[in-house]
mmCIF file of C-alpha atoms and ligand atoms in Angstrom:
data_model
loop_
_atom_site.group_PDB
_atom_site.id
_atom_site.type_symbol
_atom_site.label_atom_id
_atom_site.label_comp_id
_atom_site.label_asym_id
_atom_site.label_seq_id
_atom_site.Cartn_x
_atom_site.Cartn_y
_atom_site.Cartn_z
ATOM 1 C CA UNK A 1 -11.722 -2.754 -4.954
ATOM 2 C CA UNK A 2 -10.076 0.687 -4.761
ATOM 3 C CA UNK A 3 -8.413 2.358 -7.722
ATOM 4 C CA UNK A 4 -4.920 3.509 -6.770
ATOM 5 C CA UNK A 5 -3.900 4.481 -10.313
ATOM 6 C CA UNK A 6 -1.342 7.291 -10.264
ATOM 7 C CA UNK A 7 -0.747 6.936 -6.541
ATOM 8 C CA UNK A 8 2.599 6.098 -4.985
ATOM 9 C CA UNK A 9 2.364 3.577 -2.148
ATOM 10 C CA UNK A 10 5.225 2.682 0.190
ATOM 11 C CA UNK A 11 5.176 -0.709 1.924
ATOM 12 C CA UNK A 12 7.853 -1.456 4.534
ATOM 13 C CA UNK A 13 8.915 -5.062 4.971
ATOM 14 C CA UNK A 14 7.312 -5.776 1.615
ATOM 15 C CA UNK A 15 9.765 -8.409 0.394
ATOM 16 C CA UNK A 16 7.800 -11.333 1.834
ATOM 17 C CA UNK A 17 4.838 -12.432 3.913
ATOM 18 C CA UNK A 18 2.087 -9.975 4.761
ATOM 19 C CA UNK A 19 3.995 -6.998 3.343
ATOM 20 C CA UNK A 20 4.461 -8.767 0.039
ATOM 21 C CA UNK A 21 0.725 -9.507 -0.219
ATOM 22 C CA UNK A 22 -0.025 -5.847 0.545
ATOM 23 C CA UNK A 23 2.433 -4.663 -2.130
ATOM 24 C CA UNK A 24 0.939 -7.105 -4.660
ATOM 25 C CA UNK A 25 -2.610 -6.006 -3.833
ATOM 26 C CA UNK A 26 -1.916 -2.271 -4.069
ATOM 27 C CA UNK A 27 0.009 -2.776 -7.335
ATOM 28 C CA UNK A 28 -2.868 -4.879 -8.742
ATOM 29 C CA UNK A 29 -5.186 -1.977 -7.838
ATOM 30 C CA UNK A 30 -3.000 0.400 -9.874
ATOM 31 C CA UNK A 31 -0.543 1.909 -7.376
ATOM 32 C CA UNK A 32 3.125 2.478 -8.069
ATOM 33 C CA UNK A 33 4.546 0.555 -5.136
ATOM 34 C CA UNK A 34 7.868 1.196 -3.439
ATOM 35 C CA UNK A 35 8.819 -1.916 -1.490
ATOM 36 C CA UNK A 36 11.171 -0.945 1.337
ATOM 37 C CA UNK A 37 12.955 -3.908 2.865
ATOM 38 C CA UNK A 38 16.337 -5.016 4.159
ATOM 39 C CA UNK A 39 16.738 -7.318 1.185
ATOM 40 C CA UNK A 40 15.863 -7.406 -2.467
ATOM 41 C CA UNK A 41 12.990 -9.831 -3.195
ATOM 42 C CA UNK A 42 14.209 -9.954 -6.883
ATOM 43 C CA UNK A 43 10.850 -11.208 -8.221
ATOM 44 C CA UNK A 44 8.508 -8.240 -7.778
ATOM 45 C CA UNK A 45 5.615 -7.885 -10.189
ATOM 46 C CA UNK A 46 4.729 -4.919 -12.414
ATOM 47 C CA UNK A 47 4.409 -1.437 -10.832
ATOM 48 C CA UNK A 48 6.679 -2.458 -7.957
ATOM 49 C CA UNK A 49 10.286 -1.605 -7.199
ATOM 50 C CA UNK A 50 12.519 -2.410 -4.279
ATOM 51 C CA UNK A 51 14.439 0.234 -2.338
ATOM 52 C CA UNK A 52 16.802 -0.864 0.413
ATOM 53 C CA UNK A 53 15.366 0.146 3.767
ATOM 54 C CA UNK A 54 16.223 -0.329 7.388
ATOM 55 C CA UNK A 55 13.370 1.271 9.350
ATOM 56 C CA UNK A 56 15.620 1.625 12.403
ATOM 57 C CA UNK A 57 17.990 3.988 10.567
ATOM 58 C CA UNK A 58 17.189 7.670 10.044
ATOM 59 C CA UNK A 59 19.602 7.799 7.085
ATOM 60 C CA UNK A 60 18.023 4.793 5.400
ATOM 61 C CA UNK A 61 14.494 6.120 5.907
ATOM 62 C CA UNK A 62 15.522 9.529 4.504
ATOM 63 C CA UNK A 63 17.144 7.848 1.488
ATOM 64 C CA UNK A 64 13.923 5.937 0.740
ATOM 65 C CA UNK A 65 11.845 9.115 1.080
ATOM 66 C CA UNK A 66 14.093 10.823 -1.460
ATOM 67 C CA UNK A 67 13.288 8.003 -3.944
ATOM 68 C CA UNK A 68 9.536 8.588 -3.690
ATOM 69 C CA UNK A 69 8.867 11.696 -5.761
ATOM 70 C CA UNK A 70 6.804 14.638 -4.487
ATOM 71 C CA UNK A 71 3.685 12.825 -3.280
ATOM 72 C CA UNK A 72 2.984 9.594 -1.435
ATOM 73 C CA UNK A 73 -0.677 8.585 -1.207
ATOM 74 C CA UNK A 74 -0.283 5.447 0.911
ATOM 75 C CA UNK A 75 2.226 4.406 3.563
ATOM 76 C CA UNK A 76 1.945 0.919 5.023
ATOM 77 C CA UNK A 77 4.165 0.427 8.070
ATOM 78 C CA UNK A 78 4.412 -3.357 8.024
ATOM 79 C CA UNK A 79 8.045 -4.279 8.845
ATOM 80 C CA UNK A 80 8.210 -6.065 12.162
ATOM 81 C CA UNK A 81 10.207 -8.597 14.137
ATOM 82 C CA UNK A 82 9.392 -10.985 16.941
ATOM 83 C CA UNK A 83 11.471 -13.014 19.372
ATOM 84 C CA UNK A 84 10.595 -15.252 22.286
ATOM 85 C CA UNK A 85 12.276 -14.816 25.658
ATOM 86 C CA UNK A 86 11.190 -14.582 29.260
ATOM 87 C CA UNK A 87 11.620 -11.176 30.817
ATOM 88 C CA UNK A 88 14.339 -12.713 33.011
ATOM 89 C CA UNK A 89 16.395 -13.808 30.001
ATOM 90 C CA UNK A 90 15.743 -10.861 27.712
ATOM 91 C CA UNK A 91 18.524 -8.379 27.082
ATOM 92 C CA UNK A 92 18.110 -4.619 26.948
ATOM 93 C CA UNK A 93 19.454 -4.798 23.407
ATOM 94 C CA UNK A 94 16.690 -7.232 22.371
ATOM 95 C CA UNK A 95 14.037 -4.958 23.877
ATOM 96 C CA UNK A 96 15.490 -1.869 22.179
ATOM 97 C CA UNK A 97 15.702 -3.630 18.800
ATOM 98 C CA UNK A 98 12.065 -4.729 18.962
ATOM 99 C CA UNK A 99 11.006 -1.169 19.780
ATOM 100 C CA UNK A 100 13.274 0.332 17.096
ATOM 101 C CA UNK A 101 11.802 -1.857 14.345
ATOM 102 C CA UNK A 102 8.194 -2.315 15.424
ATOM 103 C CA UNK A 103 7.333 1.018 17.052
ATOM 104 C CA UNK A 104 9.928 3.691 16.267
ATOM 105 C CA UNK A 105 10.017 2.453 12.633
ATOM 106 C CA UNK A 106 6.400 3.444 11.843
ATOM 107 C CA UNK A 107 6.907 6.784 13.622
ATOM 108 C CA UNK A 108 10.141 7.502 11.751
ATOM 109 C CA UNK A 109 8.692 6.507 8.376
ATOM 110 C CA UNK A 110 5.631 8.694 8.875
ATOM 111 C CA UNK A 111 7.766 11.610 10.035
ATOM 112 C CA UNK A 112 10.100 11.323 7.022
ATOM 113 C CA UNK A 113 7.260 10.994 4.488
ATOM 114 C CA UNK A 114 4.962 13.581 6.066
ATOM 115 C CA UNK A 115 5.514 16.359 3.479
ATOM 116 C CA UNK A 116 4.791 13.837 0.710
ATOM 117 C CA UNK A 117 1.759 12.386 2.515
ATOM 118 C CA UNK A 118 0.174 15.792 3.077
ATOM 119 C CA UNK A 119 0.789 16.638 -0.603
ATOM 120 C CA UNK A 120 -1.575 13.830 -1.664
ATOM 121 C CA UNK A 121 -4.192 13.626 1.130
ATOM 122 C CA UNK A 122 -2.452 10.438 2.139
ATOM 123 C CA UNK A 123 -3.388 7.427 4.244
ATOM 124 C CA UNK A 124 -1.158 5.582 6.706
ATOM 125 C CA UNK A 125 -1.899 1.981 7.658
ATOM 126 C CA UNK A 126 0.144 0.493 10.492
ATOM 127 C CA UNK A 127 0.336 -3.258 10.973
ATOM 128 C CA UNK A 128 -0.292 -3.913 14.653
ATOM 129 C CA UNK A 129 -1.283 -7.303 16.051
ATOM 130 C CA UNK A 130 -3.821 -9.033 18.238
ATOM 131 C CA UNK A 131 -0.778 -9.216 20.534
ATOM 132 C CA UNK A 132 -1.218 -5.491 21.005
ATOM 133 C CA UNK A 133 -4.509 -6.443 22.706
ATOM 134 C CA UNK A 134 -3.534 -9.683 24.483
ATOM 135 C CA UNK A 135 -0.307 -11.646 24.584
ATOM 136 C CA UNK A 136 1.239 -15.047 24.023
ATOM 137 C CA UNK A 137 3.868 -16.261 26.514
ATOM 138 C CA UNK A 138 7.418 -14.871 26.248
ATOM 139 C CA UNK A 139 6.358 -11.892 24.137
ATOM 140 C CA UNK A 140 6.765 -8.916 26.487
ATOM 141 C CA UNK A 141 8.718 -6.802 23.988
ATOM 142 C CA UNK A 142 6.602 -7.822 20.993
ATOM 143 C CA UNK A 143 3.266 -7.207 22.743
ATOM 144 C CA UNK A 144 4.428 -3.907 24.197
ATOM 145 C CA UNK A 145 5.623 -2.723 20.790
ATOM 146 C CA UNK A 146 2.357 -3.714 19.088
ATOM 147 C CA UNK A 147 0.245 -2.094 21.823
ATOM 148 C CA UNK A 148 2.407 0.962 21.165
ATOM 149 C CA UNK A 149 1.598 0.758 17.442
ATOM 150 C CA UNK A 150 -2.109 0.880 18.268
ATOM 151 C CA UNK A 151 -1.586 3.930 20.504
ATOM 152 C CA UNK A 152 0.607 5.566 17.870
ATOM 153 C CA UNK A 153 -2.155 5.028 15.319
ATOM 154 C CA UNK A 154 -4.704 6.924 17.422
ATOM 155 C CA UNK A 155 -2.248 9.722 18.150
ATOM 156 C CA UNK A 156 -1.229 10.104 14.498
ATOM 157 C CA UNK A 157 -4.880 10.150 13.414
ATOM 158 C CA UNK A 158 -5.476 13.032 15.820
ATOM 159 C CA UNK A 159 -2.372 15.010 14.872
ATOM 160 C CA UNK A 160 -2.342 14.352 11.119
ATOM 161 C CA UNK A 161 -6.098 14.527 10.449
ATOM 162 C CA UNK A 162 -6.030 18.335 10.176
ATOM 163 C CA UNK A 163 -3.244 17.944 7.590
ATOM 164 C CA UNK A 164 -5.500 15.704 5.481
ATOM 165 C CA UNK A 165 -3.802 12.425 6.439
ATOM 166 C CA UNK A 166 -5.822 9.491 7.799
ATOM 167 C CA UNK A 167 -4.197 6.832 9.946
ATOM 168 C CA UNK A 168 -5.493 3.366 10.838
ATOM 169 C CA UNK A 169 -4.080 0.033 11.930
ATOM 170 C CA UNK A 170 -4.777 -3.593 11.132
ATOM 171 C CA UNK A 171 -4.304 -6.093 13.951
ATOM 172 C CA UNK A 172 -3.813 -9.498 12.304
ATOM 173 C CA UNK A 173 -4.257 -12.775 14.119
ATOM 174 C CA UNK A 174 -2.421 -15.953 13.078
ATOM 175 C CA UNK A 175 -1.395 -15.478 9.451
ATOM 176 C CA UNK A 176 0.292 -18.162 7.359
ATOM 177 C CA UNK A 177 3.708 -16.638 6.600
ATOM 178 C CA UNK A 178 7.172 -18.183 6.304
ATOM 179 C CA UNK A 179 7.894 -17.164 9.870
ATOM 180 C CA UNK A 180 4.915 -19.061 11.312
ATOM 181 C CA UNK A 181 5.312 -21.989 8.932
ATOM 182 C CA UNK A 182 8.902 -22.586 10.053
ATOM 183 C CA UNK A 183 7.754 -22.585 13.657
ATOM 184 C CA UNK A 184 4.945 -25.079 12.985
ATOM 185 C CA UNK A 185 7.087 -27.312 10.761
ATOM 186 C CA UNK A 186 9.630 -27.738 13.571
ATOM 187 C CA UNK A 187 7.032 -29.332 15.856
ATOM 188 C CA UNK A 188 7.055 -33.155 16.187
ATOM 189 C CA UNK A 189 3.235 -33.123 16.213
ATOM 190 C CA UNK A 190 2.888 -30.659 13.324
ATOM 191 C CA UNK A 191 -0.433 -31.968 11.928
ATOM 192 C CA UNK A 192 -2.050 -31.967 15.336
ATOM 193 C CA UNK A 193 -0.865 -28.381 15.887
ATOM 194 C CA UNK A 194 -2.366 -27.276 12.550
ATOM 195 C CA UNK A 195 -5.704 -28.886 13.436
ATOM 196 C CA UNK A 196 -5.712 -27.313 16.906
ATOM 197 C CA UNK A 197 -4.874 -23.914 15.449
ATOM 198 C CA UNK A 198 -7.837 -24.191 13.111
ATOM 199 C CA UNK A 199 -10.122 -24.972 16.060
ATOM 200 C CA UNK A 200 -8.952 -21.828 17.885
ATOM 201 C CA UNK A 201 -10.603 -19.806 15.146
ATOM 202 C CA UNK A 202 -14.403 -19.721 14.892
ATOM 203 C CA UNK A 203 -14.034 -19.394 11.097
ATOM 204 C CA UNK A 204 -12.207 -22.755 11.176
ATOM 205 C CA UNK A 205 -8.820 -21.783 9.786
ATOM 206 C CA UNK A 206 -5.877 -19.412 10.127
ATOM 207 C CA UNK A 207 -5.478 -16.396 7.831
ATOM 208 C CA UNK A 208 -3.589 -15.777 4.592
ATOM 209 C CA UNK A 209 -1.473 -12.675 3.935
ATOM 210 C CA UNK A 210 -4.070 -11.681 1.302
ATOM 211 C CA UNK A 211 -6.736 -11.516 4.053
ATOM 212 C CA UNK A 212 -4.734 -8.713 5.662
ATOM 213 C CA UNK A 213 -3.948 -7.034 2.336
ATOM 214 C CA UNK A 214 -7.598 -6.633 1.378
ATOM 215 C CA UNK A 215 -8.352 -4.794 4.640
ATOM 216 C CA UNK A 216 -5.271 -2.612 4.175
ATOM 217 C CA UNK A 217 -6.456 -1.740 0.660
ATOM 218 C CA UNK A 218 -9.862 -0.704 2.030
ATOM 219 C CA UNK A 219 -8.373 1.429 4.804
ATOM 220 C CA UNK A 220 -5.907 3.079 2.400
ATOM 221 C CA UNK A 221 -8.542 3.840 -0.235
ATOM 222 C CA UNK A 222 -11.264 6.423 -0.754
ATOM 223 C CA UNK A 223 -14.074 4.169 0.559
ATOM 224 C CA UNK A 224 -12.538 4.703 4.016
ATOM 225 C CA UNK A 225 -12.395 8.515 3.736
ATOM 226 C CA UNK A 226 -14.208 8.928 7.110
ATOM 227 C CA UNK A 227 -12.329 6.117 8.862
ATOM 228 C CA UNK A 228 -9.323 7.200 10.912
ATOM 229 C CA UNK A 229 -7.795 6.272 14.256
ATOM 230 C CA UNK A 230 -9.147 2.701 14.142
ATOM 231 C CA UNK A 231 -7.568 -0.673 14.834
ATOM 232 C CA UNK A 232 -9.262 -3.303 12.667
ATOM 233 C CA UNK A 233 -8.831 -6.822 13.985
ATOM 234 C CA UNK A 234 -8.395 -9.453 11.243
ATOM 235 C CA UNK A 235 -8.292 -12.735 13.144
ATOM 236 C CA UNK A 236 -11.220 -14.985 12.152
ATOM 237 C CA UNK A 237 -12.909 -14.120 15.490
ATOM 238 C CA UNK A 238 -10.111 -15.712 17.530
ATOM 239 C CA UNK A 239 -10.083 -12.861 20.050
ATOM 240 C CA UNK A 240 -13.890 -12.837 20.208
ATOM 241 C CA UNK A 241 -13.959 -16.402 21.487
ATOM 242 C CA UNK A 242 -13.662 -16.756 25.248
ATOM 243 C CA UNK A 243 -11.675 -19.771 26.374
ATOM 244 C CA UNK A 244 -13.317 -22.549 28.416
ATOM 245 C CA UNK A 245 -11.608 -25.428 30.218
ATOM 246 C CA UNK A 246 -11.798 -28.664 28.151
ATOM 247 C CA UNK A 247 -14.325 -30.153 30.618
ATOM 248 C CA UNK A 248 -16.809 -27.354 29.829
ATOM 249 C CA UNK A 249 -16.121 -26.981 26.129
ATOM 250 C CA UNK A 250 -18.676 -28.420 23.670
ATOM 251 C CA UNK A 251 -15.757 -28.937 21.242
ATOM 252 C CA UNK A 252 -13.735 -31.171 23.588
HETATM 253 P P1 LIG B 301 8.017 -11.675 7.900
HETATM 254 O O1 LIG B 301 9.132 -11.916 8.874
HETATM 255 O O2 LIG B 301 7.574 -12.815 7.005
HETATM 256 O O3 LIG B 301 8.353 -10.404 6.983
HETATM 257 C C1 LIG B 301 8.804 -9.210 7.543
HETATM 258 C C2 LIG B 301 9.660 -8.477 6.532
HETATM 259 O O4 LIG B 301 10.151 -7.258 7.168
HETATM 260 C C3 LIG B 301 10.889 -9.288 6.115
HETATM 261 O O5 LIG B 301 11.111 -9.158 4.727
HETATM 262 C C4 LIG B 301 12.010 -8.624 6.929
HETATM 263 O O6 LIG B 301 13.276 -8.757 6.342
HETATM 264 C C5 LIG B 301 11.546 -7.173 6.941
HETATM 265 N N1 LIG B 301 12.221 -6.391 7.971
HETATM 266 C C6 LIG B 301 12.593 -6.804 9.206
HETATM 267 N N2 LIG B 301 13.246 -5.828 9.847
HETATM 268 C C7 LIG B 301 13.283 -4.766 9.006
HETATM 269 C C8 LIG B 301 13.849 -3.470 9.083
HETATM 270 N N3 LIG B 301 14.551 -3.071 10.171
HETATM 271 N N4 LIG B 301 13.707 -2.632 8.053
HETATM 272 C C9 LIG B 301 13.040 -3.028 6.929
HETATM 273 N N5 LIG B 301 12.505 -4.245 6.779
HETATM 274 C C10 LIG B 301 12.624 -5.119 7.800
HETATM 275 O O7 LIG B 301 6.790 -11.168 8.788
HETATM 276 P P2 LIG B 301 5.204 -11.263 8.549
HETATM 277 O O8 LIG B 301 4.878 -11.034 7.138
HETATM 278 O O9 LIG B 301 4.724 -12.483 9.227
HETATM 279 O O10 LIG B 301 4.733 -10.012 9.429
HETATM 280 C C11 LIG B 301 4.590 -8.707 8.876
HETATM 281 C C12 LIG B 301 4.003 -7.774 9.944
HETATM 282 O O11 LIG B 301 2.777 -8.311 10.415
HETATM 283 C C13 LIG B 301 4.906 -7.613 11.179
HETATM 284 O O12 LIG B 301 4.791 -6.280 11.650
HETATM 285 C C14 LIG B 301 4.300 -8.585 12.169
HETATM 286 O O13 LIG B 301 4.570 -8.213 13.501
HETATM 287 C C15 LIG B 301 2.825 -8.427 11.831
HETATM 288 N N6 LIG B 301 2.005 -9.561 12.256
HETATM 289 C C16 LIG B 301 2.226 -10.824 11.733
HETATM 290 C C17 LIG B 301 1.408 -11.888 12.136
HETATM 291 C C18 LIG B 301 1.574 -13.264 11.589
HETATM 292 O O14 LIG B 301 0.859 -14.180 12.058
HETATM 293 N N7 LIG B 301 2.438 -13.501 10.603
HETATM 294 C C19 LIG B 301 0.331 -11.672 13.115
HETATM 295 C C20 LIG B 301 0.193 -10.333 13.574
HETATM 296 C C21 LIG B 301 1.007 -9.310 13.149
HETATM 297 P P3 LIG B 301 14.244 -9.966 6.907
HETATM 298 O O15 LIG B 301 13.511 -11.241 6.699
HETATM 299 O O16 LIG B 301 15.488 -9.828 6.080
HETATM 300 O O17 LIG B 301 14.464 -9.662 8.358
#
């Protein structure tokens, strides 16, 4: 466990899901957490406050930065969106929105907070995805944006390292958030889908938001002082497991 006492941490998209678990974890470890999100979660715990944020808007990002005091020790670029559409059906507007939130957002946030990050030897953690490494069907924009986040992470580590700022990414696999739960709950064969999802993962289950938060806390903290430019996959070994046809699988 890292001690973030006296450190300001900014978490984008921190009102719910993975971002909320990250905000809770950093606050529990002593940080003063600024939760930047489109909407007010209203029930934040101690050491946390909400500031309205739209990561696609330069004005909104600048307004949040102005709320953060002189130094920011941790920036977690977590806000992200996903939609499903074949490349034939996708609109240019959908593509641009995915890029504006998922890829330009982390860049814009880091750019706006840079003077405050360098003031405190800060750490940036971007939330990428295993879909920045592979892809599910109908996710061209999402996968491209997350692959971009991984590339951005390497480039920021190179450029910001000499300024005393480390930058890493976490690439989560299937994490139990409201978004995923809604999707699963809509299925007629929900229980079967849950069981099959578990079997996809060598550890036997999908992840919790807290599983991502603990890795973020490590990467943001002093124990990771020599770790920068990395993408840490948090997926219960899902991407380590090669697929076999059912006729060859010992699990079939
Ligand atoms: P959620 O949709 O549960 O939460 C995302 C939060 O970000 C919401 O509060 C959302 O607000 C907010 N948000 C969306 N757009 C903006 C914006 N323009 N500016 C500020 N805040 C915004 O997502 P998850 O917790 O599931 O995912 C969090 C991150 O983790 C994302 O980057 C996602 O791509 C990534 N990820 C998630 C995985 C999963 O299995 N859940 C797997 C791999 C990666 P609102 O609801 O009002 O839109």
